[in-house]
PDB file of C-alpha atoms in Angstrom:
ATOM      1  CA  GLN A   1       9.138-107.592 127.707  1.00 76.00           C
ATOM      2  CA  SER A   2      12.021-105.290 126.752  1.00 80.00           C
ATOM      3  CA  VAL A   3      15.626-106.493 126.769  1.00 87.00           C
ATOM      4  CA  LEU A   4      16.618-103.373 128.705  1.00 96.00           C
ATOM      5  CA  THR A   5      14.710-102.777 131.946  1.00 97.00           C
ATOM      6  CA  GLN A   6      13.558 -99.345 133.077  1.00 98.00           C
ATOM      7  CA  PRO A   7      11.165 -98.330 135.859  1.00 97.00           C
ATOM      8  CA  PRO A   8       7.741 -97.448 134.418  1.00 97.00           C
ATOM      9  CA  SER A   9       7.606 -94.080 136.156  1.00 97.00           C
ATOM     10  CA  VAL A  10       9.454 -91.635 138.383  1.00 97.00           C
ATOM     11  CA  SER A  11       8.334 -88.313 139.810  1.00 97.00           C
ATOM     12  CA  ALA A  12       9.631 -85.346 141.758  1.00 96.00           C
ATOM     13  CA  ALA A  13       8.820 -81.739 142.493  1.00 97.00           C
ATOM     14  CA  PRO A  14      10.111 -78.866 140.358  1.00 97.00           C
ATOM     15  CA  GLY A  15      13.763 -78.148 141.048  1.00 97.00           C
ATOM     16  CA  GLN A  16      14.409 -81.618 142.400  1.00 97.00           C
ATOM     17  CA  LYS A  17      16.343 -84.487 140.861  1.00 97.00           C
ATOM     18  CA  VAL A  18      15.158 -87.720 139.289  1.00 97.00           C
ATOM     19  CA  THR A  19      17.224 -90.757 138.412  1.00 98.00           C
ATOM     20  CA  ILE A  20      16.190 -93.268 135.771  1.00 98.00           C
ATOM     21  CA  SER A  21      17.876 -96.652 135.713  1.00 98.00           C
ATOM     22  CA  CYS A  22      18.408 -98.938 132.739  1.00 98.00           C
ATOM     23  CA  SER A  23      19.469-102.512 133.338  1.00 98.00           C
ATOM     24  CA  GLY A  24      20.780-104.884 130.672  1.00 97.00           C
ATOM     25  CA  ARG A  25      23.364-107.593 130.210  1.00 97.00           C
ATOM     26  CA  SER A  26      26.916-108.040 128.990  1.00 96.00           C
ATOM     27  CA  ALA A  27      25.893-108.367 125.325  1.00 96.00           C
ATOM     28  CA  ASN A  28      24.347-104.917 125.311  1.00 97.00           C
ATOM     29  CA  ILE A  29      25.094-102.368 128.037  1.00 97.00           C
ATOM     30  CA  GLY A  30      28.032-104.334 129.402  1.00 97.00           C
ATOM     31  CA  ASN A  31      30.005-104.054 126.175  1.00 96.00           C
ATOM     32  CA  ASN A  32      28.375-101.253 124.199  1.00 97.00           C
ATOM     33  CA  TYR A  33      27.500 -97.614 124.578  1.00 97.00           C
ATOM     34  CA  VAL A  34      24.206 -96.419 126.009  1.00 98.00           C
ATOM     35  CA  SER A  35      22.055 -93.639 124.588  1.00 98.00           C
ATOM     36  CA  TRP A  36      19.110 -91.865 126.154  1.00 98.00           C
ATOM     37  CA  TYR A  37      16.138 -90.310 124.369  1.00 98.00           C
ATOM     38  CA  GLN A  38      13.388 -87.949 125.464  1.00 98.00           C
ATOM     39  CA  GLN A  39       9.969 -88.209 123.846  1.00 98.00           C
ATOM     40  CA  LEU A  40       7.516 -85.427 124.534  1.00 96.00           C
ATOM     41  CA  PRO A  41       3.853 -86.244 123.887  1.00 91.00           C
ATOM     42  CA  ARG A  42       2.996 -86.630 120.209  1.00 91.00           C
ATOM     43  CA  THR A  43       6.530 -85.880 119.017  1.00 96.00           C
ATOM     44  CA  ALA A  44       9.486 -87.840 117.697  1.00 97.00           C
ATOM     45  CA  PRO A  45      12.178 -88.924 120.165  1.00 98.00           C
ATOM     46  CA  LYS A  46      15.140 -86.624 120.788  1.00 98.00           C
ATOM     47  CA  LEU A  47      18.693 -87.718 121.558  1.00 98.00           C
ATOM     48  CA  LEU A  48      19.710 -86.572 125.045  1.00 98.00           C
ATOM     49  CA  ILE A  49      22.815 -88.623 125.821  1.00 98.00           C
ATOM     50  CA  TYR A  50      25.103 -90.753 123.651  1.00 98.00           C
ATOM     51  CA  GLU A  51      28.201 -92.848 124.356  1.00 97.00           C
ATOM     52  CA  ASN A  52      27.035 -93.221 127.974  1.00 97.00           C
ATOM     53  CA  ASN A  53      27.615 -89.638 129.091  1.00 98.00           C
ATOM     54  CA  LYS A  54      27.993 -87.243 126.149  1.00 98.00           C
ATOM     55  CA  ARG A  55      25.436 -84.543 125.372  1.00 98.00           C
ATOM     56  CA  PRO A  56      24.636 -83.371 121.831  1.00 96.00           C
ATOM     57  CA  SER A  57      24.889 -79.639 121.350  1.00 95.00           C
ATOM     58  CA  GLY A  58      21.894 -77.815 122.778  1.00 96.00           C
ATOM     59  CA  ILE A  59      21.152 -80.344 125.518  1.00 97.00           C
ATOM     60  CA  PRO A  60      21.446 -78.635 128.921  1.00 97.00           C
ATOM     61  CA  ASP A  61      23.846 -80.015 131.516  1.00 96.00           C
ATOM     62  CA  ARG A  62      20.873 -80.730 133.780  1.00 97.00           C
ATOM     63  CA  PHE A  63      20.803 -84.021 131.891  1.00 98.00           C
ATOM     64  CA  SER A  64      23.654 -86.403 132.631  1.00 98.00           C
ATOM     65  CA  GLY A  65      24.329 -90.072 131.991  1.00 98.00           C
ATOM     66  CA  SER A  66      26.563 -92.718 133.451  1.00 98.00           C
ATOM     67  CA  LYS A  67      27.226 -96.420 133.094  1.00 98.00           C
ATOM     68  CA  SER A  68      28.551 -99.090 135.400  1.00 97.00           C
ATOM     69  CA  GLY A  69      28.799-102.726 134.390  1.00 97.00           C
ATOM     70  CA  THR A  70      25.505-103.783 132.842  1.00 97.00           C
ATOM     71  CA  SER A  71      23.491-100.818 134.092  1.00 98.00           C
ATOM     72  CA  ALA A  72      23.155 -97.189 133.101  1.00 98.00           C
ATOM     73  CA  THR A  73      21.586 -94.153 134.704  1.00 98.00           C
ATOM     74  CA  LEU A  74      20.092 -90.894 133.496  1.00 98.00           C
ATOM     75  CA  ASP A  75      19.959 -88.049 136.001  1.00 98.00           C
ATOM     76  CA  ILE A  76      17.801 -84.984 135.525  1.00 98.00           C
ATOM     77  CA  THR A  77      18.529 -82.171 137.966  1.00 97.00           C
ATOM     78  CA  GLY A  78      16.661 -78.906 138.446  1.00 97.00           C
ATOM     79  CA  LEU A  79      13.486 -80.603 137.222  1.00 97.00           C
ATOM     80  CA  GLN A  80      11.192 -78.414 135.106  1.00 97.00           C
ATOM     81  CA  THR A  81       7.602 -78.892 133.975  1.00 96.00           C
ATOM     82  CA  GLY A  82       8.879 -79.084 130.425  1.00 95.00           C
ATOM     83  CA  ASP A  83      10.801 -82.238 131.365  1.00 97.00           C
ATOM     84  CA  GLU A  84       7.560 -84.212 131.654  1.00 97.00           C
ATOM     85  CA  ALA A  85       8.056 -86.845 128.988  1.00 97.00           C
ATOM     86  CA  GLU A  86       8.860 -90.477 128.314  1.00 98.00           C
ATOM     87  CA  TYR A  87      12.547 -91.381 128.516  1.00 98.00           C
ATOM     88  CA  TYR A  88      14.141 -94.367 126.779  1.00 98.00           C
ATOM     89  CA  CYS A  89      17.544 -95.965 127.064  1.00 98.00           C
ATOM     90  CA  GLY A  90      19.046 -97.823 124.146  1.00 98.00           C
ATOM     91  CA  SER A  91      22.090 -99.959 123.444  1.00 98.00           C
ATOM     92  CA  TRP A  92      23.463-102.123 120.662  1.00 97.00           C
ATOM     93  CA  ASP A  93      23.244-105.822 121.471  1.00 97.00           C
ATOM     94  CA  SER A  94      26.238-107.685 120.062  1.00 96.00           C
ATOM     95  CA  SER A  95      24.514-111.059 120.349  1.00 96.00           C
ATOM     96  CA  LEU A  96      21.241-110.064 118.686  1.00 95.00           C
ATOM     97  CA  ARG A  97      23.005-107.647 116.291  1.00 96.00           C
ATOM     98  CA  ALA A  98      20.285-105.082 116.831  1.00 97.00           C
ATOM     99  CA  VAL A  99      19.562-102.011 118.923  1.00 97.00           C
ATOM    100  CA  MET A 100      17.587-102.700 122.061  1.00 97.00           C
ATOM    101  CA  PHE A 101      15.467-100.048 123.792  1.00 97.00           C
ATOM    102  CA  GLY A 102      14.155-100.025 127.314  1.00 97.00           C
ATOM    103  CA  GLY A 103      10.425-100.008 127.882  1.00 97.00           C
ATOM    104  CA  GLY A 104      10.446 -96.313 128.708  1.00 97.00           C
ATOM    105  CA  THR A 105      10.094 -94.290 131.910  1.00 98.00           C
ATOM    106  CA  LYS A 106       7.417 -91.652 132.366  1.00 98.00           C
ATOM    107  CA  VAL A 107       8.728 -88.628 134.254  1.00 98.00           C
ATOM    108  CA  THR A 108       6.107 -86.642 136.125  1.00 97.00           C
ATOM    109  CA  VAL A 109       6.773 -83.254 137.673  1.00 96.00           C
ATOM    110  CA  LEU A 110       4.616 -82.961 140.785  1.00 93.00           C
TER     111      LEU A 110
ATOM    112  CA  GLU B   1      19.516 -77.991 107.959  1.00 95.00           C
ATOM    113  CA  VAL B   2      19.083 -81.732 108.376  1.00 96.00           C
ATOM    114  CA  GLN B   3      15.569 -82.941 107.624  1.00 97.00           C
ATOM    115  CA  LEU B   4      13.997 -86.375 107.294  1.00 98.00           C
ATOM    116  CA  LEU B   5      10.574 -86.820 105.721  1.00 97.00           C
ATOM    117  CA  GLU B   6       8.876 -90.218 105.773  1.00 97.00           C
ATOM    118  CA  SER B   7       6.134 -91.258 103.413  1.00 97.00           C
ATOM    119  CA  GLY B   8       4.356 -94.390 102.288  1.00 97.00           C
ATOM    120  CA  GLY B   9       2.394 -95.314 105.376  1.00 96.00           C
ATOM    121  CA  GLY B  10      -1.227 -96.287 105.202  1.00 97.00           C
ATOM    122  CA  LEU B  11      -3.758 -99.060 105.614  1.00 97.00           C
ATOM    123  CA  VAL B  12      -2.819-102.555 104.433  1.00 97.00           C
ATOM    124  CA  GLN B  13      -4.404-105.969 104.925  1.00 97.00           C
ATOM    125  CA  PRO B  14      -2.601-108.720 106.839  1.00 97.00           C
ATOM    126  CA  GLY B  15      -0.208-110.462 104.499  1.00 97.00           C
ATOM    127  CA  GLY B  16       0.127-107.379 102.332  1.00 97.00           C
ATOM    128  CA  SER B  17       3.130-105.213 101.462  1.00 98.00           C
ATOM    129  CA  LEU B  18       4.047-101.580 101.899  1.00 98.00           C
ATOM    130  CA  LYS B  19       7.080 -99.517 100.944  1.00 98.00           C
ATOM    131  CA  LEU B  20       8.188 -96.701 103.219  1.00 98.00           C
ATOM    132  CA  SER B  21      10.490 -93.936 102.038  1.00 98.00           C
ATOM    133  CA  CYS B  22      12.502 -91.381 103.978  1.00 98.00           C
ATOM    134  CA  ALA B  23      13.720 -88.395 102.000  1.00 98.00           C
ATOM    135  CA  ALA B  24      16.827 -86.887 103.555  1.00 97.00           C
ATOM    136  CA  SER B  25      18.021 -83.327 103.040  1.00 96.00           C
ATOM    137  CA  GLY B  26      20.847 -81.241 104.431  1.00 96.00           C
ATOM    138  CA  PHE B  27      23.322 -84.149 104.475  1.00 96.00           C
ATOM    139  CA  ALA B  28      24.445 -87.131 102.401  1.00 93.00           C
ATOM    140  CA  SER B  29      22.519 -90.005 103.991  1.00 93.00           C
ATOM    141  CA  SER B  30      24.713 -92.618 102.275  1.00 93.00           C
ATOM    142  CA  SER B  31      27.618 -91.564 104.518  1.00 93.00           C
ATOM    143  CA  TYR B  32      25.718 -92.210 107.749  1.00 96.00           C
ATOM    144  CA  ALA B  33      24.092 -95.176 109.401  1.00 96.00           C
ATOM    145  CA  MET B  34      20.346 -94.859 109.004  1.00 97.00           C
ATOM    146  CA  SER B  35      17.715 -96.663 111.051  1.00 98.00           C
ATOM    147  CA  TRP B  36      13.991 -97.345 111.131  1.00 98.00           C
ATOM    148  CA  VAL B  37      12.381 -97.278 114.568  1.00 98.00           C
ATOM    149  CA  ARG B  38       8.711 -98.015 115.190  1.00 98.00           C
ATOM    150  CA  GLN B  39       6.257 -97.290 117.963  1.00 98.00           C
ATOM    151  CA  ALA B  40       2.995 -99.170 118.290  1.00 97.00           C
ATOM    152  CA  PRO B  41       0.036 -97.154 119.635  1.00 95.00           C
ATOM    153  CA  GLY B  42       0.588 -96.427 123.313  1.00 94.00           C
ATOM    154  CA  LYS B  43       3.776 -98.506 123.407  1.00 96.00           C
ATOM    155  CA  GLY B  44       7.504 -97.924 123.565  1.00 96.00           C
ATOM    156  CA  LEU B  45      10.175 -97.623 120.914  1.00 97.00           C
ATOM    157  CA  GLU B  46      11.296-100.642 118.908  1.00 98.00           C
ATOM    158  CA  TRP B  47      14.317-100.520 116.619  1.00 98.00           C
ATOM    159  CA  VAL B  48      13.420-102.255 113.365  1.00 98.00           C
ATOM    160  CA  SER B  49      16.382-102.079 111.012  1.00 98.00           C
ATOM    161  CA  GLY B  50      19.581-100.233 110.214  1.00 97.00           C
ATOM    162  CA  ILE B  51      21.957 -99.798 107.279  1.00 96.00           C
ATOM    163  CA  ASN B  52      25.647 -98.978 107.517  1.00 94.00           C
ATOM    164  CA  GLY B  53      26.935 -95.701 106.142  1.00 90.00           C
ATOM    165  CA  GLY B  54      30.029 -97.205 104.590  1.00 80.00           C
ATOM    166  CA  ASN B  55      29.605-100.719 103.273  1.00 78.00           C
ATOM    167  CA  SER B  56      25.782-100.816 103.420  1.00 79.00           C
ATOM    168  CA  ASP B  57      25.683-103.754 105.819  1.00 93.00           C
ATOM    169  CA  THR B  58      22.121-104.243 107.023  1.00 96.00           C
ATOM    170  CA  PHE B  59      20.669-105.325 110.357  1.00 97.00           C
ATOM    171  CA  TYR B  60      17.164-106.290 111.480  1.00 97.00           C
ATOM    172  CA  THR B  61      15.309-107.038 114.657  1.00 97.00           C
ATOM    173  CA  ASP B  62      14.355-110.722 114.830  1.00 96.00           C
ATOM    174  CA  SER B  63      10.609-110.190 114.329  1.00 96.00           C
ATOM    175  CA  VAL B  64      11.049-108.668 110.857  1.00 98.00           C
ATOM    176  CA  LYS B  65      13.913-110.766 109.488  1.00 97.00           C
ATOM    177  CA  GLY B  66      12.972-112.331 106.173  1.00 97.00           C
ATOM    178  CA  ARG B  67      10.003-109.969 105.753  1.00 98.00           C
ATOM    179  CA  PHE B  68      11.474-106.435 105.725  1.00 98.00           C
ATOM    180  CA  ILE B  69      14.287-105.089 103.554  1.00 98.00           C
ATOM    181  CA  ILE B  70      16.135-101.849 104.202  1.00 97.00           C
ATOM    182  CA  SER B  71      17.930-100.141 101.333  1.00 96.00           C
ATOM    183  CA  ARG B  72      18.997 -96.785  99.937  1.00 96.00           C
ATOM    184  CA  ASP B  73      18.339 -94.884  96.745  1.00 94.00           C
ATOM    185  CA  THR B  74      21.524 -92.813  96.755  1.00 93.00           C
ATOM    186  CA  SER B  75      20.488 -90.874  93.641  1.00 94.00           C
ATOM    187  CA  LYS B  76      17.501 -89.523  95.579  1.00 96.00           C
ATOM    188  CA  ASN B  77      19.203 -89.371  99.018  1.00 96.00           C
ATOM    189  CA  THR B  78      16.396 -91.600 100.246  1.00 97.00           C
ATOM    190  CA  LEU B  79      16.132 -94.467 102.728  1.00 97.00           C
ATOM    191  CA  ILE B  80      13.651 -97.237 101.952  1.00 98.00           C
ATOM    192  CA  LEU B  81      11.933 -99.935 103.987  1.00 98.00           C
ATOM    193  CA  GLN B  82      10.161-102.610 101.981  1.00 98.00           C
ATOM    194  CA  MET B  83       7.716-104.404 104.263  1.00 98.00           C
ATOM    195  CA  ASN B  84       6.223-107.727 103.176  1.00 98.00           C
ATOM    196  CA  SER B  85       3.931-110.276 104.829  1.00 98.00           C
ATOM    197  CA  LEU B  86       2.653-107.632 107.191  1.00 98.00           C
ATOM    198  CA  ARG B  87       1.049-108.670 110.455  1.00 97.00           C
ATOM    199  CA  ALA B  88      -1.142-106.956 113.022  1.00 96.00           C
ATOM    200  CA  GLY B  89       1.919-106.670 115.256  1.00 96.00           C
ATOM    201  CA  ASP B  90       3.643-104.485 112.655  1.00 98.00           C
ATOM    202  CA  MET B  91       1.073-101.724 113.116  1.00 98.00           C
ATOM    203  CA  ALA B  92       2.913 -98.662 114.376  1.00 98.00           C
ATOM    204  CA  VAL B  93       4.290 -95.243 113.617  1.00 98.00           C
ATOM    205  CA  TYR B  94       7.535 -95.783 111.719  1.00 98.00           C
ATOM    206  CA  TYR B  95      10.322 -93.264 112.232  1.00 98.00           C
ATOM    207  CA  CYS B  96      13.376 -92.804 110.059  1.00 98.00           C
ATOM    208  CA  ALA B  97      16.453 -91.690 112.005  1.00 98.00           C
ATOM    209  CA  LYS B  98      20.027 -90.644 111.230  1.00 97.00           C
ATOM    210  CA  GLY B  99      23.015 -92.025 113.095  1.00 97.00           C
ATOM    211  CA  LEU B 100      25.825 -89.846 114.393  1.00 96.00           C
ATOM    212  CA  GLY B 101      28.285 -91.663 112.157  1.00 93.00           C
ATOM    213  CA  ALA B 102      28.595 -94.434 109.607  1.00 92.00           C
ATOM    214  CA  ARG B 103      28.142 -97.196 112.191  1.00 92.00           C
ATOM    215  CA  ASN B 104      25.967 -95.485 114.804  1.00 93.00           C
ATOM    216  CA  TYR B 105      22.670 -97.340 114.934  1.00 94.00           C
ATOM    217  CA  ASN B 106      21.999 -96.451 118.565  1.00 94.00           C
ATOM    218  CA  GLU B 107      23.083 -92.801 118.478  1.00 96.00           C
ATOM    219  CA  LEU B 108      20.224 -91.290 116.475  1.00 97.00           C
ATOM    220  CA  ASP B 109      20.549 -87.526 116.334  1.00 97.00           C
ATOM    221  CA  TYR B 110      17.845 -86.625 113.826  1.00 97.00           C
ATOM    222  CA  TRP B 111      14.396 -88.154 113.450  1.00 98.00           C
ATOM    223  CA  GLY B 112      11.584 -87.741 110.976  1.00 98.00           C
ATOM    224  CA  GLN B 113       8.015 -86.991 112.019  1.00 97.00           C
ATOM    225  CA  GLY B 114       6.928 -90.594 111.466  1.00 97.00           C
ATOM    226  CA  THR B 115       4.481 -92.340 109.170  1.00 97.00           C
ATOM    227  CA  LEU B 116       1.621 -94.524 110.413  1.00 98.00           C
ATOM    228  CA  VAL B 117       1.253 -98.099 109.188  1.00 98.00           C
ATOM    229  CA  THR B 118      -2.101 -99.719 109.933  1.00 98.00           C
ATOM    230  CA  VAL B 119      -2.557-103.443 109.374  1.00 97.00           C
ATOM    231  CA  SER B 120      -6.189-104.461 109.381  1.00 93.00           C
ATOM    232  CA  PRO B 121      -8.579-106.648 107.323  1.00 92.00           C
TER     233      PRO B 121
END
């Protein structure tokens, strides 16, 4: 059972939008930044979003993040087949003094 | 170009020890927070440990406290994870990852390719 809660899977047709939620508590998301990672099959994770809504260079603006209270959201617009991957949220937990990841969300492009 | 190359994984018996190394190139790893993240077969990501880029403070997830030690060899620009009293639950691919800054354990912008640790009799 992960400290941060994500839906196991989401799906949409090419060109559509998917939203992935990440729910935590005050010790983590409520008082710390959220990051999002994309993991393609058989590869290392890749940073998509940091500090709730910032994109590293090279990440397209189809990926966007937001945070409200103890929850965060990753939106992927203009869905492409290459977006099929596992997506993880992460946040520092001030009580546990460790990084907590969500259980991961599998994105399927129909 | 930033690169991270893990080594040291392999097969170990329960109760045994293993030392993982992560050779960094293209940046001075001692100036950045560095983390170890693991992924058990077919499972999600689990952050294991991190070390501060400034004062070398260290942090661990509860399940490895007292068994794992994270450290640096600054002369070799290398991150180390000493793993003792290994259990079946420690079996995973272990990734080394670089933080965006000296205290960024959750903002991991570069990752190695991972090294597999197998714990089995």
